[in-house]
CSV table of C-alpha atoms in Angstrom, one decimal:
chain,number,residue,atom,x,y,z
A,509,ALA,CA,17.0,104.7,89.9
A,510,ASP,CA,14.7,106.1,87.2
A,511,GLY,CA,13.6,109.3,89.1
A,512,ARG,CA,10.0,108.2,89.9
A,513,VAL,CA,8.7,109.1,93.3
A,514,PRO,CA,5.7,107.3,94.8
A,515,LEU,CA,2.7,109.1,96.2
A,516,ILE,CA,1.1,107.3,99.2
A,517,VAL,CA,-2.6,107.9,99.4
A,518,ILE,CA,-4.3,107.4,102.7
A,519,LEU,CA,-8.0,106.7,102.1
A,520,PRO,CA,-10.4,107.0,105.1
A,521,SER,CA,-13.1,104.6,106.1
A,522,ALA,CA,-16.6,105.8,107.0
A,523,GLY,CA,-15.6,105.4,110.6
A,524,ASP,CA,-12.6,107.6,110.1
A,525,VAL,CA,-14.8,110.3,108.6
A,526,GLU,CA,-17.3,110.2,111.4
A,527,TYR,CA,-14.5,110.2,114.0
A,528,ARG,CA,-13.0,113.4,112.5
A,529,ALA,CA,-16.5,114.9,112.1
A,530,GLU,CA,-17.0,114.5,115.8
A,531,GLY,CA,-13.9,116.7,116.3
A,532,HIS,CA,-11.3,114.1,117.1
A,533,ALA,CA,-7.8,114.3,115.9
A,534,ASP,CA,-6.6,112.3,112.9
A,535,GLU,CA,-5.7,108.8,114.0
A,536,ASN,CA,-3.0,108.6,111.3
A,537,ILE,CA,-0.8,111.3,112.9
A,538,ALA,CA,2.0,108.8,113.8
A,539,LEU,CA,1.9,107.4,110.3
A,540,THR,CA,2.0,110.8,108.5
A,541,LYS,CA,4.8,111.9,110.9
A,542,HIS,CA,6.8,108.9,109.8
A,543,PHE,CA,6.2,109.7,106.2
A,544,GLU,CA,7.4,113.3,106.7
A,545,GLU,CA,10.5,112.1,108.6
A,546,GLU,CA,11.3,109.7,105.8
A,547,GLY,CA,10.6,112.3,103.1
A,548,TYR,CA,7.8,110.3,101.6
A,549,ARG,CA,5.1,112.1,99.5
A,550,TYR,CA,1.7,111.3,100.8
A,551,LEU,CA,-1.9,112.5,100.5
A,552,ASN,CA,-4.1,112.1,103.6
A,553,PHE,CA,-7.5,112.3,101.8
A,554,LEU,CA,-9.3,112.8,105.1
A,555,ASP,CA,-7.7,116.2,105.3
A,556,SER,CA,-9.0,117.0,101.8
A,557,LEU,CA,-12.5,115.8,102.6
A,558,GLU,CA,-12.6,117.9,105.8
A,559,GLU,CA,-11.5,121.0,103.9
A,560,PHE,CA,-14.0,120.4,101.1
A,561,HIS,CA,-17.0,119.7,103.4
A,562,LYS,CA,-16.2,122.2,106.1
A,563,ASP,CA,-18.9,121.9,108.8
A,564,ASN,CA,-20.9,119.3,106.8
A,565,LEU,CA,-18.4,116.4,107.0
A,566,SER,CA,-20.1,113.0,107.5
A,567,ALA,CA,-20.0,109.5,106.1
A,568,LYS,CA,-23.2,110.2,104.3
A,569,SER,CA,-21.7,113.2,102.5
A,570,VAL,CA,-18.7,111.1,101.4
A,571,PHE,CA,-19.8,107.5,100.8
A,572,VAL,CA,-22.4,105.5,99.1
A,573,ARG,CA,-22.5,102.3,101.2
A,574,THR,CA,-18.8,101.5,101.5
A,575,HIS,CA,-17.6,103.4,98.3
A,576,LEU,CA,-16.7,107.0,97.8
A,577,ASN,CA,-19.5,108.8,96.1
A,578,GLY,CA,-19.1,110.6,92.8
A,579,ALA,CA,-18.1,114.0,94.3
A,580,SER,CA,-15.6,112.4,96.6
A,581,ASN,CA,-14.0,110.4,93.7
A,582,LYS,CA,-13.8,113.6,91.7
A,583,LEU,CA,-12.1,115.4,94.6
A,584,LEU,CA,-9.7,112.5,95.1
A,585,ALA,CA,-8.7,112.5,91.4
A,586,GLU,CA,-8.1,116.3,91.5
A,587,GLU,CA,-6.0,116.0,94.7
A,588,ILE,CA,-3.9,113.2,93.2
A,589,ILE,CA,-3.4,115.2,89.9
A,590,GLU,CA,-2.3,118.2,91.9
A,591,ALA,CA,0.0,116.2,94.1
A,592,ILE,CA,1.8,114.5,91.2
A,593,SER,CA,2.0,117.7,89.2
A,594,LEU,CA,4.4,119.3,91.7
């Protein structure tokens, strides 16, 4: 069509962040595998958060109530810009 390619962004919940912080594998593995098989571009923001926070990943370090905090919003914007600039 017009050459545009969508970017799918997977945003984690506080529960997803805590689950990953406890050392569990990503619950979106089947979904991201499907995206890869279909050639879809995606950003799993939980991976970015884990890399950014290293050993300090927690819902408190990412969210204010149920919303991403300022630092998390900034990281998300930077990751999206990087992903669509490729």
